[in-house]
XYZ file of C-alpha atoms in Angstrom:
615
model
C 19.984 -106.297 163.321
C 17.635 -104.192 165.056
C 18.502 -103.987 168.657
C 16.048 -105.496 171.032
C 14.188 -103.250 173.827
C 13.545 -105.811 177.100
C 11.600 -105.292 179.083
C 11.814 -105.412 182.446
C 8.316 -106.330 183.927
C 8.756 -109.739 182.119
C 12.482 -109.887 183.097
C 10.918 -109.412 187.386
C 8.168 -111.791 186.563
C 10.309 -114.450 185.333
C 12.603 -113.913 188.748
C 9.821 -115.505 190.901
C 10.883 -116.577 194.353
C 14.289 -115.806 193.986
C 13.896 -112.957 193.881
C 12.787 -112.569 196.799
C 16.381 -112.671 198.690
C 17.848 -110.252 196.649
C 19.128 -107.095 198.555
C 17.824 -105.099 196.058
C 15.993 -105.587 192.465
C 17.854 -105.069 189.162
C 16.269 -103.122 186.548
C 17.369 -104.903 182.519
C 15.478 -102.488 180.727
C 13.069 -99.496 180.821
C 10.163 -99.337 178.115
C 8.164 -99.773 175.299
C 9.241 -98.054 172.309
C 8.014 -94.178 173.124
C 9.919 -91.160 172.948
C 7.879 -88.957 175.697
C 7.700 -85.244 175.973
C 10.801 -83.594 173.988
C 12.812 -81.256 174.788
C 15.637 -80.437 172.101
C 17.869 -82.624 170.303
C 21.455 -83.393 168.397
C 22.527 -85.440 165.416
C 25.348 -88.120 165.786
C 25.741 -90.304 162.613
C 22.472 -91.810 161.903
C 21.439 -91.310 164.871
C 19.853 -88.228 167.243
C 20.129 -87.606 170.983
C 16.481 -86.326 173.099
C 16.363 -85.123 175.880
C 13.618 -85.030 178.686
C 10.848 -87.762 177.912
C 10.991 -90.733 180.680
C 14.806 -90.603 179.969
C 17.465 -87.656 180.367
C 19.036 -88.625 177.179
C 17.275 -90.843 174.522
C 18.730 -92.226 171.152
C 17.032 -92.648 168.319
C 18.239 -94.580 164.912
C 17.884 -92.203 161.679
C 19.835 -94.825 159.198
C 16.405 -95.344 157.551
C 15.223 -91.777 157.694
C 11.630 -93.313 156.922
C 11.364 -95.771 159.300
C 12.831 -93.818 162.924
C 13.475 -96.135 166.134
C 13.869 -95.847 169.273
C 16.679 -97.836 170.258
C 18.457 -96.928 174.148
C 17.674 -94.744 176.514
C 19.445 -93.523 179.985
C 18.966 -91.855 183.028
C 21.405 -89.617 185.038
C 21.809 -90.768 188.776
C 21.369 -87.626 191.456
C 20.645 -84.662 189.261
C 17.067 -83.826 189.160
C 14.666 -82.737 186.296
C 15.227 -82.769 182.906
C 18.322 -81.779 180.860
C 18.502 -77.870 179.086
C 20.390 -78.411 176.532
C 22.447 -81.364 174.706
C 25.637 -81.253 172.652
C 27.472 -83.414 171.323
C 31.703 -83.362 171.310
C 33.633 -85.799 169.338
C 32.185 -89.767 170.993
C 30.635 -87.796 173.698
C 27.134 -86.251 175.088
C 27.077 -83.399 176.800
C 23.822 -82.837 179.309
C 23.583 -79.345 180.226
C 21.518 -78.804 183.589
C 20.981 -76.271 185.864
C 24.928 -75.738 187.416
C 26.153 -79.021 185.874
C 27.015 -81.030 182.986
C 26.532 -84.661 182.766
C 29.193 -86.551 179.829
C 28.000 -89.434 178.423
C 30.251 -92.028 176.060
C 28.485 -92.718 172.691
C 31.183 -95.856 172.245
C 28.470 -97.418 172.281
C 25.828 -95.921 170.844
C 23.510 -98.999 172.056
C 24.303 -99.038 175.578
C 25.774 -94.948 176.107
C 27.539 -94.425 179.549
C 28.141 -91.663 182.398
C 31.500 -91.046 182.407
C 31.672 -87.944 184.582
C 30.172 -84.708 185.212
C 30.900 -80.804 186.160
C 29.767 -78.460 187.567
C 29.939 -74.816 185.096
C 27.884 -72.927 188.047
C 24.183 -71.996 188.273
C 22.378 -70.113 185.967
C 23.131 -71.459 183.154
C 20.948 -69.958 180.414
C 22.395 -70.945 176.659
C 25.812 -72.964 175.407
C 27.835 -73.666 172.475
C 30.511 -76.585 171.129
C 32.300 -74.911 168.776
C 36.088 -75.776 167.959
C 36.700 -77.890 170.914
C 35.576 -75.399 172.806
C 32.171 -75.001 175.189
C 31.155 -71.755 175.284
C 28.121 -71.188 177.907
C 26.068 -67.965 179.145
C 24.908 -67.245 182.372
C 22.657 -65.317 184.402
C 24.455 -65.415 187.918
C 21.733 -63.289 189.930
C 22.695 -59.456 189.149
C 25.314 -60.256 186.033
C 25.136 -61.598 182.795
C 28.254 -63.670 181.610
C 29.564 -65.741 178.550
C 32.401 -68.514 179.691
C 34.396 -70.497 177.100
C 36.192 -74.098 178.346
C 38.795 -76.165 176.891
C 37.519 -79.791 175.677
C 41.074 -81.019 175.394
C 40.016 -83.127 178.371
C 36.482 -84.096 176.824
C 35.791 -85.247 180.282
C 36.462 -83.009 182.352
C 35.584 -79.172 180.842
C 39.128 -76.385 182.007
C 37.934 -72.881 182.271
C 39.577 -70.532 180.016
C 38.227 -66.948 180.484
C 34.742 -65.022 181.351
C 33.200 -61.751 180.071
C 30.882 -59.964 181.572
C 28.219 -58.557 178.875
C 25.243 -56.101 179.159
C 22.247 -58.163 177.230
C 20.868 -60.810 178.502
C 22.583 -64.039 177.025
C 19.822 -66.027 176.213
C 20.918 -67.625 172.905
C 24.620 -68.208 171.836
C 25.582 -68.907 167.848
C 29.232 -69.733 167.261
C 31.160 -68.881 164.477
C 34.487 -68.950 162.134
C 36.588 -66.673 165.240
C 33.577 -64.590 166.551
C 29.855 -65.766 168.830
C 27.036 -64.030 169.274
C 24.694 -64.224 171.834
C 21.657 -62.202 173.134
C 18.049 -61.530 173.521
C 16.090 -58.886 171.746
C 19.610 -57.322 170.501
C 22.921 -59.021 170.198
C 26.192 -58.960 171.258
C 29.297 -60.022 168.955
C 32.324 -61.433 170.574
C 35.514 -62.190 169.331
C 36.676 -65.924 170.504
C 39.835 -65.866 167.875
C 41.420 -66.801 171.120
C 38.974 -68.418 173.513
C 41.139 -67.797 176.480
C 40.989 -63.643 175.853
C 37.128 -62.794 175.304
C 36.805 -59.601 173.533
C 33.407 -57.522 172.797
C 33.323 -56.605 168.955
C 30.274 -54.983 168.790
C 26.744 -54.818 169.708
C 23.770 -55.452 167.741
C 20.293 -53.644 167.799
C 18.531 -56.135 165.504
C 15.941 -54.673 162.897
C 12.370 -54.886 163.912
C 8.625 -53.107 164.333
C 8.633 -52.980 167.479
C 10.387 -52.363 170.842
C 11.092 -56.093 171.790
C 10.623 -58.954 169.569
C 11.743 -62.758 169.642
C 15.830 -62.276 168.485
C 15.994 -66.166 167.067
C 20.114 -66.787 165.835
C 21.744 -68.482 163.907
C 25.465 -68.400 163.130
C 27.508 -70.469 159.915
C 31.093 -69.746 158.910
C 31.187 -65.610 158.615
C 27.635 -65.688 158.452
C 24.278 -63.781 161.566
C 21.241 -64.019 160.005
C 18.303 -63.336 162.861
C 14.894 -63.180 162.566
C 13.393 -60.741 165.213
C 9.716 -59.846 164.714
C 8.410 -59.460 161.033
C 12.182 -59.535 159.961
C 14.960 -61.665 159.432
C 18.492 -59.760 158.570
C 21.303 -61.308 157.158
C 24.504 -59.840 158.592
C 28.496 -61.221 156.960
C 31.048 -60.441 159.548
C 33.826 -60.829 156.788
C 32.223 -57.275 154.810
C 31.788 -53.796 156.539
C 28.946 -53.428 156.818
C 28.262 -56.299 158.239
C 24.331 -56.394 157.186
C 23.705 -57.242 153.951
C 19.690 -57.655 153.460
C 16.646 -57.734 154.840
C 12.892 -59.203 154.190
C 9.576 -58.465 155.701
C 7.854 -61.464 157.152
C 4.076 -62.333 156.695
C 4.782 -64.167 160.346
C 6.247 -62.918 162.955
C 9.106 -65.178 164.674
C 8.697 -67.212 167.996
C 11.389 -68.153 170.000
C 14.867 -67.330 170.199
C 16.762 -70.433 168.283
C 17.439 -70.627 164.763
C 18.845 -73.206 162.135
C 20.605 -72.426 159.524
C 21.317 -75.743 156.904
C 22.571 -74.483 153.761
C 21.953 -71.202 152.660
C 18.620 -71.025 154.248
C 17.851 -70.162 158.058
C 14.760 -72.194 159.724
C 12.310 -70.720 162.440
C 9.521 -71.297 164.150
C 6.769 -68.512 163.767
C 3.298 -67.508 165.354
C 1.136 -66.090 163.351
C -1.026 -63.718 164.868
C -3.788 -62.761 162.653
C -6.709 -65.378 164.191
C -5.263 -68.506 162.962
C -4.976 -70.773 166.014
C -1.711 -72.148 165.565
C 1.960 -71.802 164.803
C 4.584 -72.250 162.208
C 7.956 -73.270 159.851
C 9.433 -70.609 158.306
C 12.816 -71.315 155.805
C 14.546 -68.549 154.384
C 16.725 -68.804 151.396
C 20.015 -66.149 152.226
C 21.632 -67.685 149.161
C 21.672 -64.233 147.919
C 22.766 -62.426 151.300
C 21.698 -58.499 149.957
C 18.302 -60.384 149.244
C 16.525 -63.008 151.746
C 13.383 -65.193 150.091
C 10.689 -66.969 152.315
C 11.614 -70.667 150.565
C 9.279 -72.163 153.439
C 5.719 -71.246 155.363
C 3.340 -73.735 157.199
C 1.808 -73.315 159.635
C 0.653 -76.120 162.124
C -1.295 -76.104 165.673
C 0.617 -76.421 169.467
C 3.839 -77.239 168.788
C 7.650 -76.551 169.267
C 10.429 -76.915 166.883
C 13.758 -78.541 166.719
C 16.281 -79.115 163.937
C 20.115 -80.348 163.516
C 21.458 -80.438 160.352
C 19.300 -81.649 157.751
C 16.561 -83.483 160.224
C 13.566 -81.248 161.600
C 11.055 -82.171 164.575
C 7.876 -80.988 165.106
C 6.616 -81.726 169.266
C 3.077 -81.094 170.363
C 2.164 -79.022 172.738
C -1.408 -79.792 173.438
C -3.010 -83.108 173.126
C 0.140 -85.131 171.891
C 0.490 -88.106 169.814
C 3.217 -87.980 168.178
C 6.632 -86.381 167.197
C 6.913 -85.196 163.783
C 10.132 -85.675 161.658
C 11.018 -84.573 157.892
C 14.746 -84.710 156.324
C 15.361 -82.402 153.817
C 16.342 -82.951 150.993
C 18.145 -80.745 148.003
C 14.911 -79.270 147.410
C 14.497 -77.837 150.840
C 11.003 -78.404 151.359
C 10.232 -79.772 154.479
C 7.922 -82.835 154.458
C 6.640 -83.847 157.877
C 5.404 -87.945 156.762
C 6.977 -89.200 159.383
C 5.948 -89.535 162.520
C 6.818 -91.701 166.118
C 4.738 -92.099 169.320
C 5.738 -89.215 171.566
C 3.356 -89.442 174.669
C 4.806 -91.955 177.122
C 3.424 -95.532 178.346
C 0.823 -94.997 180.669
C -0.329 -98.758 180.960
C 0.971 -102.023 180.027
C -0.639 -105.690 180.091
C 1.133 -109.030 179.146
C 0.678 -112.721 178.892
C 2.607 -115.338 177.617
C 2.397 -114.243 173.886
C 1.974 -110.362 173.641
C 3.066 -106.804 174.979
C 0.754 -104.520 174.849
C 1.313 -100.393 176.173
C -1.204 -97.409 176.065
C -0.148 -94.333 175.259
C -1.960 -91.985 177.077
C -5.139 -92.790 175.877
C -4.327 -92.052 172.091
C -1.941 -94.926 170.910
C -1.837 -98.707 171.134
C 1.077 -100.020 170.827
C 1.545 -104.563 169.913
C 4.508 -105.992 170.512
C 5.170 -110.037 170.627
C 6.151 -111.941 173.661
C 9.336 -114.269 172.143
C 10.010 -117.737 174.050
C 12.481 -116.248 176.509
C 9.636 -114.458 177.946
C 12.059 -111.429 177.813
C 12.251 -109.277 174.132
C 9.559 -108.676 172.409
C 9.452 -107.175 168.999
C 7.592 -104.394 167.328
C 4.269 -106.146 165.655
C 2.243 -103.031 164.502
C 0.099 -99.750 166.072
C -3.143 -98.711 165.989
C -5.211 -95.336 167.078
C -8.928 -96.516 168.769
C -10.312 -93.424 169.727
C -10.769 -92.539 173.363
C -9.625 -95.492 174.590
C -8.888 -97.040 178.238
C -8.866 -99.865 180.527
C -6.448 -102.496 178.685
C -7.098 -106.546 179.223
C -6.062 -109.622 176.889
C -7.603 -112.742 176.434
C -5.665 -115.062 174.619
C -5.399 -113.366 171.260
C -7.948 -111.062 171.944
C -7.377 -106.930 173.126
C -10.558 -105.602 175.474
C -10.550 -101.879 175.551
C -13.363 -99.355 176.061
C -13.940 -96.818 174.340
C -16.267 -92.905 175.230
C -18.820 -92.088 172.709
C -22.334 -90.430 171.627
C -24.940 -90.565 172.968
C -24.763 -88.790 175.900
C -27.190 -89.426 179.219
C -27.037 -86.259 181.713
C -23.713 -85.107 180.468
C -22.555 -88.716 180.431
C -20.904 -90.517 177.661
C -21.651 -94.255 176.479
C -19.208 -96.398 177.908
C -18.264 -99.232 174.512
C -16.571 -102.550 175.190
C -14.370 -103.758 171.880
C -12.735 -106.768 171.705
C -9.649 -106.189 168.980
C -8.215 -109.992 167.224
C -4.468 -109.101 167.771
C -3.517 -111.773 165.280
C -5.797 -110.571 162.029
C -5.668 -106.753 163.731
C -9.213 -106.373 163.324
C -11.885 -105.398 165.626
C -14.433 -108.077 166.168
C -16.979 -106.291 167.961
C -18.165 -103.605 169.968
C -21.051 -103.642 172.955
C -22.841 -100.581 174.601
C -22.592 -100.206 178.393
C -24.071 -97.823 179.185
C -23.201 -94.197 180.881
C -20.014 -93.889 182.582
C -19.058 -89.834 183.152
C -15.148 -91.073 183.883
C -14.904 -93.231 181.373
C -11.862 -95.794 182.886
C -12.196 -99.055 184.855
C -10.540 -101.567 185.804
C -11.500 -105.269 183.246
C -11.362 -108.214 185.279
C -11.293 -111.307 182.760
C -12.569 -114.515 184.524
C -13.350 -117.592 182.321
C -15.619 -116.284 179.743
C -16.789 -113.323 182.214
C -15.431 -109.650 182.218
C -16.159 -107.396 184.694
C -15.504 -104.020 183.693
C -15.484 -102.065 186.770
C -17.123 -98.397 185.769
C -15.156 -96.249 188.565
C -17.905 -94.235 190.366
C -20.812 -95.724 188.292
C -20.905 -99.342 189.532
C -19.902 -102.720 187.559
C -20.697 -104.474 184.172
C -20.652 -108.231 183.921
C -20.036 -109.687 180.055
C -20.299 -112.908 178.478
C -17.419 -112.691 175.352
C -17.691 -116.704 174.974
C -18.229 -115.446 171.534
C -15.933 -112.775 170.838
C -17.876 -111.574 167.592
C -21.293 -111.075 169.916
C -20.587 -109.918 173.543
C -23.699 -110.197 175.642
C -24.455 -107.377 178.339
C -25.283 -110.199 181.245
C -26.065 -106.817 183.835
C -25.211 -103.477 185.451
C -24.079 -103.817 189.166
C -25.367 -100.428 190.684
C -23.004 -100.269 193.517
C -20.961 -97.451 194.898
C -17.577 -98.582 193.396
C -14.489 -96.229 194.299
C -11.229 -96.118 191.954
C -12.092 -99.085 189.423
C -10.597 -102.282 191.455
C -11.890 -105.972 191.715
C -10.550 -109.395 191.516
C -12.076 -113.206 191.168
C -11.268 -116.262 192.854
C -13.034 -119.267 194.387
C -16.074 -118.283 193.283
C -15.994 -114.681 194.438
C -15.888 -111.364 193.670
C -14.560 -108.827 195.629
C -15.253 -105.235 194.739
C -13.629 -102.223 195.790
C -15.993 -99.950 197.456
C -15.213 -96.575 199.108
C -13.847 -96.987 202.437
C -14.432 -100.953 201.775
C -14.441 -103.814 199.723
C -17.733 -105.951 198.661
C -17.626 -110.231 198.535
C -20.142 -111.226 195.384
C -20.763 -114.858 195.048
C -20.367 -116.032 191.506
C -19.753 -119.618 191.665
C -23.318 -120.113 190.698
C -24.241 -117.520 187.743
C -21.946 -114.541 186.611
C -24.349 -112.466 188.475
C -22.963 -111.187 191.187
C -25.391 -111.805 194.350
C -24.121 -109.601 197.272
C -22.764 -111.934 200.623
C -20.750 -109.172 202.725
C -19.180 -106.106 203.134
C -15.252 -105.531 204.535
C -15.262 -102.331 206.212
C -11.561 -101.308 206.021
C -12.490 -97.546 207.778
C -12.040 -99.349 210.861
C -8.538 -100.304 210.872
C -7.785 -97.033 208.992
C -10.721 -94.140 208.428
C -8.428 -92.865 204.791
C -8.108 -96.579 202.725
C -9.475 -96.903 199.641
C -9.064 -99.367 198.216
C -7.424 -98.933 194.526
C -6.281 -102.182 193.476
C -6.768 -105.938 194.853
C -5.175 -109.358 194.872
C -6.189 -113.071 195.674
C -3.979 -114.969 197.294
C -5.210 -118.116 198.951
C -7.453 -117.363 201.420
C -6.157 -113.850 201.701
C -6.969 -110.822 199.958
C -4.270 -108.030 199.342
C -5.218 -104.431 198.856
C -3.238 -101.136 198.285
C -4.444 -97.544 197.845
C -3.423 -94.384 196.297
C -1.325 -93.422 199.793
C 1.451 -95.798 201.308
C -1.111 -98.444 202.984
C -1.322 -102.364 202.061
C -4.037 -104.304 203.680
C -4.189 -107.851 204.989
C -7.502 -109.773 205.008
C -8.290 -113.084 206.360
C -11.169 -114.026 204.460
C -14.302 -115.855 205.751
C -17.784 -117.395 204.561
C -19.430 -114.599 206.072
C -16.966 -111.848 207.152
C -13.306 -110.803 206.848
C -11.723 -113.445 209.950
C -9.105 -110.821 210.249
C -8.134 -107.335 209.157
C -4.091 -106.204 209.251
C -2.996 -102.459 207.553
C 0.748 -102.077 207.174
C 2.784 -98.402 205.982
C 4.828 -99.331 203.020
C 8.141 -97.539 201.463
C 7.089 -95.449 199.078
C 3.945 -93.021 199.577
C 2.244 -93.454 195.739
C 1.312 -97.165 195.379
C -0.344 -97.657 192.648
C 0.165 -101.724 191.235
C -0.253 -105.054 192.899
C 1.055 -108.573 191.769
C 2.092 -111.829 192.565
C 5.769 -112.796 192.741
C 6.605 -116.172 193.292
C 5.067 -116.899 196.884
C 5.335 -112.803 197.381
C 3.958 -109.717 196.166
C 5.446 -106.826 194.896
C 3.977 -103.401 195.459
C 4.796 -101.101 192.632
C 4.289 -96.904 192.468
C 5.967 -94.060 190.789
C 8.812 -94.078 193.196
C 9.853 -97.495 193.370
C 9.102 -101.088 193.484
C 8.721 -103.000 196.637
C 8.378 -106.989 197.666
C 6.857 -108.712 200.797
C 7.440 -112.069 201.488
C 4.073 -114.083 202.335
C 5.839 -116.590 204.969
C 3.381 -115.307 207.452
C 0.488 -114.023 205.335
C -1.299 -111.683 207.367
C 2.195 -109.956 208.911
C 4.278 -109.339 205.012
C 7.959 -109.148 205.181
C 9.618 -106.602 202.529
C 12.971 -108.249 201.305
C 13.710 -106.444 198.281
C 12.793 -102.681 197.062
C 14.626 -100.913 193.793
C 14.208 -96.857 193.739
C 12.627 -95.550 190.286
C 14.325 -92.272 189.209
C 11.200 -90.259 187.520
C 12.512 -87.459 184.939
C 9.134 -86.432 183.817
C 5.995 -86.413 186.208
C 4.295 -89.896 186.000
C 0.702 -91.554 187.340
C 2.119 -94.696 187.678
C 3.759 -98.320 187.250
C 1.192 -100.959 185.365
C 3.237 -104.575 185.508
C 1.992 -107.685 183.095
């Protein structure tokens, strides 16, 4: 059975009133399946361990190579930023930050546990683990150094020796009794006694220019170097070391190469007019006559490899990370893909959970009866979509496409049936410069905010023939609206407008609630109505509490919140939950006009995020 990914947000909903008395907020899970931005990875049996993304460490299951599955992730508390390198020794993962290594147990691959950290000194440049020894290179201020650490105690690396080198040690690759480090040149170091590192020789890589990348890889006694437009093969069991060289059609990119079997793999760059980069494979089974065995160009990517598993990570307009598992022919086929962009928004009801990776990829999951576990169903890729909303078994979202009017694309409403996995209808709304804006559903009416350009009112009672009723041309700032008690409340600049919709779905203006009288910098971003009270948050750290009246707001109070980037607002039992990309805070509403914070939870961010969205 595949492990089930738990949605923390559903758990928070289930906690209800009991959470208001908690001292802190427990999170039992992380995110929907999306690998996120990644740096590199290392194989561990049937699994691949990635660094970066939304977590410091992410684990993917490749036991079924054609259907990789993201199974878990873990943050390393107290360390900012993503790891630079990752390696595996025995049943431990080593995540290398600048100056610190975090050691994570992989005994239970579905629940990695941080066991210890060790300080290695600032200026970490590269690393490699070989024969129970950790080798690292550092650049502390004005010198280049290589260090060896014993891993006889895997949880506590012990320094054995250090050696100063005169070439920037951008990469390290280890072989049988030696290692090579360097940049545009190479240093060969004798590691037969890791406690007594010795310089053996210096290698000037074959190149047509003075400066070039030196992508290196070592296996056994063989060193393969890709530099500029050449790949050279060295065998340190023979004299002279250099065995053969081949001239390449493309220039080698980066400082890391990979060896699998008798093939060397590296990233290459085309400087002859094609905008992109590529992957190149060199067969060196005959070291004296290496041959190009694979060459393919791609657009904007980084290439990583460990053992037989390859990955391509897009650097621009990312949607998927692509994988290839080499077979005996050593011919990559990057047909396996996995969503890469982080979840940007989530909508959920008692049956469905839907997540959006930026504006390129929608994932559909089904929620089980316990309301805490979900099963992946399917995914699809609409064109330039935004603003998700669930309406029973129907998913509503908007897209932007032609025709253009005064520089603005036309915005369309799409109704997608989640059960039959088919698009039921697409309705033209009108011009939209921004393309996004909150969708509010009240009964069979959808109110669609159009950023600063107004609000669309659509009858969706017949999902196959939605009807645009009107377009409210008011200055609506930051997309927010809420419906309740026969009223529509819309964020508008530095105030909130109230409309009557009790007699007709077409809004009729009633009155305005000017928040700027209390604070001149408040622009409502999300609205929530509870009984006769309206609550609003802003992008800043403010929470506005409004007692509603028939013809005006009877009272308005504004409070500062714990976090400065509020972006989500939801009811939680008898209270409120305010979310930001820094954490979650829960407020008691025993006094509706004077909320009291009763619980909170910091959320660690590895990569910068836009917002947290609750179902």
